[in-house]
Short mmCIF file of C-alpha atoms in Angstrom, two decimals:
data_model
loop_
_atom_site.label_atom_id
_atom_site.label_comp_id
_atom_site.label_asym_id
_atom_site.label_seq_id
_atom_site.Cartn_x
_atom_site.Cartn_y
_atom_site.Cartn_z
CA MET I 47 -16.32 -14.41 -4.21
CA GLU I 48 -14.00 -13.80 -1.26
CA VAL I 49 -12.92 -17.43 -1.25
CA LEU I 50 -11.49 -16.94 -4.75
CA ARG I 51 -9.90 -13.59 -3.91
CA PRO I 52 -8.66 -13.86 -0.31
CA GLN I 53 -6.88 -11.00 1.41
CA LEU I 54 -3.11 -11.20 0.95
CA ILE I 55 -0.67 -10.15 3.67
CA ARG I 56 3.02 -9.51 2.96
CA ILE I 57 5.46 -10.44 5.72
CA GLY I 58 9.23 -10.50 5.39
CA GLY I 59 9.17 -10.59 1.60
CA ARG I 60 6.63 -13.43 1.45
CA VAL I 61 2.90 -13.24 0.69
CA TYR I 62 0.43 -15.13 2.88
CA ARG I 63 -3.24 -15.80 2.30
CA LYS I 64 -5.73 -14.73 4.98
CA ASN I 65 -8.57 -17.21 4.64
CA PRO I 66 -12.17 -16.12 5.26
CA ILE I 67 -14.02 -17.69 8.16
CA GLN I 68 -17.67 -18.14 9.01
CA GLU I 69 -18.63 -15.27 11.30
CA GLN I 70 -20.66 -16.18 14.37
CA THR I 71 -21.75 -14.06 17.28
CA TYR I 72 -21.39 -15.31 20.83
CA GLN I 73 -21.96 -13.63 24.15
CA HIS I 74 -18.67 -12.37 25.63
CA GLU I 75 -17.02 -12.81 22.25
CA ASP I 76 -13.28 -12.18 22.29
CA GLU I 77 -12.25 -9.93 19.39
CA ASP I 78 -8.60 -10.94 19.56
CA ASP I 79 -9.50 -14.63 19.46
CA ASP I 80 -11.77 -14.07 16.45
CA CYS I 81 -8.92 -12.42 14.58
CA TYR I 82 -6.57 -15.27 15.53
CA GLN I 83 -9.01 -17.93 14.34
CA GLY I 84 -9.10 -16.31 10.93
CA LEU I 85 -5.34 -16.35 10.66
CA VAL I 86 -4.38 -19.88 11.65
CA GLU I 87 -5.05 -21.17 8.15
CA CYS I 88 -2.31 -19.02 6.62
CA ALA I 89 0.63 -20.62 4.85
CA GLU I 90 2.92 -22.43 7.27
CA GLU I 91 5.93 -23.23 5.10
CA SER I 92 9.44 -22.63 6.35
CA CYS I 93 10.54 -19.04 5.92
CA GLU I 94 14.24 -18.39 5.46
CA ALA I 95 13.70 -14.73 6.39
CA TYR I 96 13.28 -15.79 10.03
CA GLU I 97 16.40 -16.26 12.12
CA VAL I 98 15.84 -19.42 14.15
CA VAL I 99 18.66 -20.35 16.53
CA GLN I 100 19.25 -23.89 17.73
CA THR I 101 19.78 -24.17 21.48
CA PRO I 102 20.46 -27.09 23.85
CA GLN I 103 16.74 -27.09 24.65
CA GLY I 104 15.51 -26.91 21.04
CA PHE I 105 14.96 -23.82 18.87
CA ARG I 106 14.52 -20.12 19.56
CA CYS I 107 13.23 -17.12 17.57
CA THR I 108 12.59 -13.50 18.59
CA VAL I 109 10.11 -10.90 17.36
CA LYS I 110 10.55 -7.16 17.79
CA ALA I 111 7.28 -5.36 18.39
CA PRO I 112 6.13 -2.19 20.17
CA SER I 113 4.68 -2.82 23.63
CA LEU I 114 1.36 -1.28 22.56
CA LEU I 115 0.67 -4.43 20.50
CA TYR I 116 1.59 -7.03 23.13
CA LYS I 117 -1.99 -7.26 24.38
CA HIS I 118 -3.15 -8.55 21.00
CA ILE I 119 -0.73 -11.47 21.18
CA VAL I 120 -1.69 -12.24 24.78
CA GLY I 121 -5.45 -11.89 24.24
CA LYS I 122 -8.09 -11.67 26.95
CA ARG I 123 -7.13 -13.81 29.93
CA GLY I 124 -4.14 -14.96 27.89
CA ASP I 125 -6.33 -17.03 25.57
CA THR I 126 -4.65 -16.02 22.29
CA ARG I 127 -1.16 -16.87 23.52
CA LYS I 128 -2.39 -20.20 24.93
CA LYS I 129 -3.91 -21.16 21.57
CA LEU I 130 -0.73 -20.19 19.74
CA GLU I 131 1.41 -22.23 22.12
CA MET I 132 -0.88 -25.26 22.02
CA GLU I 133 -1.28 -25.38 18.24
CA THR I 134 2.38 -24.75 17.43
CA LYS I 135 3.78 -26.74 20.38
CA SER I 136 5.92 -23.80 21.40
CA SER I 137 6.39 -21.45 24.34
CA ILE I 138 5.91 -17.69 23.89
CA SER I 139 7.42 -15.18 26.32
CA ILE I 140 6.08 -11.60 26.09
CA PRO I 141 7.43 -8.59 28.01
CA LYS I 142 5.18 -7.00 30.60
CA PRO I 143 2.85 -4.19 29.43
CA GLY I 144 4.72 -0.91 29.00
CA GLN I 145 8.13 -2.60 28.82
CA GLU I 146 9.87 -2.55 25.46
CA GLY I 147 11.66 -5.74 24.51
CA GLU I 148 11.36 -8.83 22.33
CA ILE I 149 8.79 -11.58 22.09
CA VAL I 150 10.70 -14.83 22.49
CA ILE I 151 9.46 -18.09 20.93
CA THR I 152 11.00 -21.41 21.96
CA GLY I 153 10.15 -25.00 21.09
CA GLN I 154 11.44 -28.50 20.43
CA ASN I 155 10.65 -28.35 16.71
CA ARG I 156 11.93 -25.72 14.29
CA SER I 157 8.74 -25.90 12.22
CA GLY I 158 6.61 -25.16 15.27
CA VAL I 159 8.71 -22.12 16.18
CA ILE I 160 8.44 -20.82 12.61
CA SER I 161 4.69 -21.45 12.60
CA ALA I 162 4.28 -19.46 15.82
CA ARG I 163 6.48 -16.66 14.45
CA THR I 164 4.43 -16.47 11.24
CA ARG I 165 1.14 -16.27 13.12
CA ILE I 166 2.45 -13.63 15.52
CA ASP I 167 3.65 -11.54 12.57
CA VAL I 168 0.21 -11.74 10.96
CA LEU I 169 -1.50 -10.74 14.23
CA LEU I 170 0.90 -7.81 14.70
CA LEU I 171 0.32 -6.61 11.14
CA THR I 172 -3.46 -6.96 11.46
CA PHE I 173 -3.67 -4.89 14.64
CA ARG I 174 -1.06 -2.37 13.46
CA ARG I 175 -3.39 -1.56 10.58
CA LYS I 176 -6.07 -0.62 13.10
CA GLN I 177 -3.89 1.90 14.94
CA PRO I 178 -4.47 5.62 14.26
CA PHE I 179 -1.83 7.25 12.07
CA THR I 180 0.83 8.89 14.22
CA HIS I 181 3.25 10.42 11.66
CA PHE I 182 3.61 11.09 7.95
CA LEU I 183 6.40 11.50 5.42
CA ALA I 184 6.30 14.86 3.70
CA PHE I 185 8.06 17.66 1.90
CA PHE I 186 7.45 20.92 3.76
CA LEU I 187 6.03 23.80 1.71
CA ASN I 188 6.48 26.50 4.35
CA GLU I 189 8.44 28.93 2.19
CA ALA I 190 7.30 32.57 2.44
CA GLU I 191 6.42 32.82 -1.26
CA VAL I 192 4.22 29.71 -1.17
CA GLN I 193 2.45 30.88 1.98
CA GLU I 194 1.79 34.30 0.48
CA ARG I 195 0.44 32.77 -2.73
CA PHE I 196 -1.74 30.40 -0.74
CA LEU I 197 -3.27 33.32 1.19
CA LYS I 198 -3.87 35.08 -2.14
CA PHE I 199 -5.57 31.91 -3.40
CA GLN I 200 -7.79 31.81 -0.30
CA GLU I 201 -8.68 35.49 -0.70
CA GLU I 202 -9.67 35.09 -4.36
CA VAL I 203 -11.62 31.88 -3.77
CA LEU I 204 -13.66 33.51 -1.02
CA GLU I 205 -14.20 36.57 -3.17
CA LYS I 206 -15.43 34.65 -6.21
CA CYS I 207 -16.90 31.43 -4.80
CA SER I 208 -18.21 32.20 -1.31
CA MET I 209 -21.79 31.75 -2.51
CA ASP I 210 -21.08 28.12 -3.49
CA HIS I 211 -22.33 25.50 -1.07
CA GLY I 212 -20.02 24.92 1.90
CA VAL I 213 -17.26 27.28 0.80
CA ASP I 214 -16.01 29.48 3.64
CA SER I 215 -12.75 30.33 5.42
CA THR I 216 -12.95 27.38 7.83
CA ILE I 217 -12.08 24.74 5.22
CA PHE I 218 -8.70 26.19 4.21
CA GLN I 219 -5.43 24.70 5.42
CA ASN I 220 -3.20 26.63 7.83
CA PRO I 221 -0.53 28.13 5.52
CA LYS I 222 2.21 27.24 8.02
CA LYS I 223 1.30 23.56 7.69
CA LEU I 224 1.37 23.26 3.90
CA HIS I 225 3.19 20.10 2.82
CA LEU I 226 3.37 17.45 0.12
CA THR I 227 2.33 14.11 1.62
CA ILE I 228 4.24 10.97 0.63
CA GLY I 229 2.59 8.51 3.01
CA MET I 230 0.96 8.08 6.42
CA LEU I 231 2.82 6.20 9.15
CA VAL I 232 2.04 4.24 12.30
CA LEU I 233 5.08 4.55 14.58
CA LEU I 234 4.43 3.07 18.01
CA SER I 235 7.80 3.40 19.74
CA GLU I 236 11.01 5.41 19.76
CA GLN I 237 12.71 2.42 18.13
CA GLU I 238 10.32 2.62 15.17
CA ILE I 239 10.96 6.34 14.82
CA GLN I 240 14.69 5.60 14.75
CA GLN I 241 14.10 2.82 12.21
CA THR I 242 12.21 5.30 10.03
CA CYS I 243 15.09 7.79 10.18
CA GLU I 244 17.56 5.08 9.17
CA MET I 245 15.37 3.94 6.27
CA LEU I 246 15.08 7.52 5.02
CA GLN I 247 18.86 7.83 5.04
CA GLN I 248 19.12 4.62 3.00
CA CYS I 249 16.59 6.00 0.52
CA LYS I 250 18.64 9.17 0.12
CA GLU I 251 21.72 7.14 -0.73
CA GLU I 252 19.92 4.92 -3.26
CA PHE I 253 17.32 7.12 -5.02
CA ILE I 254 17.66 10.43 -6.85
CA GLU I 255 14.86 11.45 -9.29
CA LEU I 256 11.79 12.91 -7.48
CA GLN I 257 9.01 10.59 -8.64
CA GLU I 258 11.30 7.58 -8.40
CA LEU I 259 12.33 8.80 -4.96
CA VAL I 260 8.79 9.03 -3.54
CA ASP I 261 7.65 5.80 -5.24
CA ARG I 262 10.60 3.81 -3.94
CA VAL I 263 10.46 5.41 -0.49
CA LEU I 264 6.82 4.33 -0.28
CA GLU I 265 7.71 0.84 -1.55
CA ARG I 266 10.45 0.50 1.08
CA PHE I 267 8.15 1.55 3.93
CA GLN I 268 5.31 -0.67 2.69
CA ALA I 269 7.66 -3.65 2.70
CA SER I 270 8.63 -2.86 6.30
CA GLY I 271 4.97 -2.72 7.39
CA LEU I 272 5.21 0.87 8.64
CA ILE I 273 2.99 2.10 5.78
CA VAL I 274 -0.08 0.18 4.62
CA LYS I 275 -0.13 -0.28 0.85
CA GLU I 276 -2.95 1.69 -0.78
CA TRP I 277 -1.49 2.73 -4.14
CA ASN I 278 1.21 1.45 -6.46
CA SER I 279 2.55 4.96 -7.06
CA VAL I 280 2.60 8.17 -5.08
CA LYS I 281 0.45 11.03 -6.29
CA LEU I 282 2.17 13.95 -4.59
CA HIS I 283 -0.43 16.34 -3.24
CA ALA I 284 -0.79 19.26 -0.87
CA THR I 285 -4.12 19.70 0.90
CA VAL I 286 -5.28 23.32 0.64
CA MET I 287 -8.99 22.89 1.44
CA ASN I 288 -10.76 20.20 3.43
CA THR I 289 -14.06 20.12 5.33
CA LEU I 290 -12.29 18.34 8.20
CA PHE I 291 -10.70 21.68 9.07
CA ARG I 292 -14.15 23.12 9.78
CA LYS I 293 -14.53 21.04 12.96
CA ASP I 294 -10.88 20.32 13.65
CA PRO I 295 -8.32 22.98 12.63
CA ASN I 296 -5.54 20.52 13.50
CA ALA I 297 -6.71 17.80 11.12
CA GLU I 298 -4.23 16.57 8.54
CA GLY I 299 -6.83 15.86 5.89
CA ARG I 300 -7.49 12.19 6.59
CA TYR I 301 -8.19 9.82 9.45
CA ASN I 302 -7.87 6.13 10.15
CA LEU I 303 -11.03 4.11 10.02
CA TYR I 304 -10.35 2.45 13.39
CA THR I 305 -9.69 3.49 16.98
CA THR I 306 -6.84 2.01 19.02
CA ASP I 307 -9.11 -0.78 20.26
CA GLY I 308 -10.10 -1.73 16.72
CA LYS I 309 -13.53 -0.10 16.55
CA TYR I 310 -14.64 1.52 13.32
CA ILE I 311 -14.78 5.33 13.26
CA PHE I 312 -17.52 7.08 11.36
CA LYS I 313 -16.96 10.79 10.89
CA GLU I 314 -19.74 12.74 9.29
CA ARG I 315 -18.38 14.96 6.55
CA GLU I 316 -20.02 18.14 5.35
CA SER I 317 -19.54 18.55 1.62
CA PHE I 318 -18.74 21.70 -0.34
CA ASP I 319 -19.21 22.56 -3.99
CA GLY I 320 -15.74 22.91 -5.54
CA ARG I 321 -16.72 23.01 -9.21
CA ASN I 322 -16.26 26.75 -9.63
CA ILE I 323 -13.00 26.67 -7.70
CA LEU I 324 -11.57 24.00 -9.99
CA LYS I 325 -12.77 25.92 -13.03
CA LEU I 326 -11.53 29.34 -11.98
CA PHE I 327 -8.28 28.33 -10.28
CA GLU I 328 -7.09 25.28 -12.20
CA ASN I 329 -3.92 27.12 -13.28
CA PHE I 330 -3.32 29.10 -10.09
CA SER I 331 0.39 29.32 -9.27
CA PHE I 332 1.41 28.84 -5.65
CA GLY I 333 5.01 29.85 -6.39
CA THR I 334 8.22 27.88 -6.69
CA LEU I 335 10.56 26.33 -4.16
CA LYS I 336 13.31 23.73 -4.05
CA LEU I 337 12.42 20.49 -2.27
CA ASN I 338 15.56 19.98 -0.21
CA SER I 339 14.40 17.55 2.47
CA ILE I 340 11.90 14.87 3.50
CA HIS I 341 10.53 15.06 7.03
CA ILE I 342 9.02 12.53 9.41
CA SER I 343 6.27 14.72 10.83
CA GLN I 344 4.25 14.01 13.95
CA ARG I 345 0.50 14.48 13.71
CA PHE I 346 -1.30 16.99 15.96
CA THR I 347 2.02 18.48 17.10
CA VAL I 348 3.54 21.77 15.94
CA ASP I 349 6.97 23.36 16.31
CA SER I 350 7.80 26.93 17.29
CA PHE I 351 7.15 28.08 13.69
CA GLY I 352 3.63 26.61 13.58
CA ASN I 353 4.59 23.79 11.21
CA TYR I 354 4.21 20.10 12.01
CA ALA I 355 6.87 18.95 14.44
CA SER I 356 9.61 16.96 12.70
CA CYS I 357 11.17 14.01 14.52
CA GLY I 358 13.61 13.21 11.73
CA GLN I 359 14.60 14.25 8.21
CA ILE I 360 17.02 13.76 5.34
CA ASP I 361 18.52 16.69 3.43
CA PHE I 362 19.44 16.53 -0.27
CA SER I 363 21.63 19.62 -0.44
#
């Protein structure tokens, strides 16, 4: 039962319970308000991770968030913010749409300010998870030897397995875009891109061994909220064939399940029979290369070499 296994949300090193609510359908239903109603029952205890400053007027706390998410705190006609302010007895100031800044929470009681901060964090995390992936962490595999071996792999697969269902040239990756994926990111501002670069640099200084490196990099980004936790350990992989490429040559091999406004995306996938490929090419060698850097790559954007555009990286050599 869901009531016995509620969804858990990690914020600032603490774990909060997201309680289930009875779903009802009303005309002109406000999606943001529905989400808020399901979150108000989360744990409200004092959180030392929050920096609350005492002022002559009471208490003050700030929240950094990309402007794209402000609307989810405001809600339609400002209803979500009004509910937050009323129930936590606080005042919430939000920058105007399109303006980067801080959400400022003020109130007479410290507990009310913390309660408002906790609820805002949960709302931000909930709607961040519904944003399409914008970037990904990866090792580039665009060495000449690997590309040549990949093209040889494609040639032999088509020669030996083209009669298998769904196997044709359209489902192969672009050799210039070959990479090992560590994790998918949602970066919604230049500040978050800069934060990602700084976190990568910290990871370089603290981690060494490859599997430990990717596992702990993922753990660090999951704790920050920039990567949604899906696995406890990274299974490094490079996509070489995917039916998404058939309709979209620029696909990265996976999509979010939601659009920017929170609506579920259903993408029909055409299958292919890969049994013979796995049998015939299970030991195929794609060459060797030294993994010297991790890149923050931007989806759907390529550089002058045809690889994914990199907006930041750390080098090991």
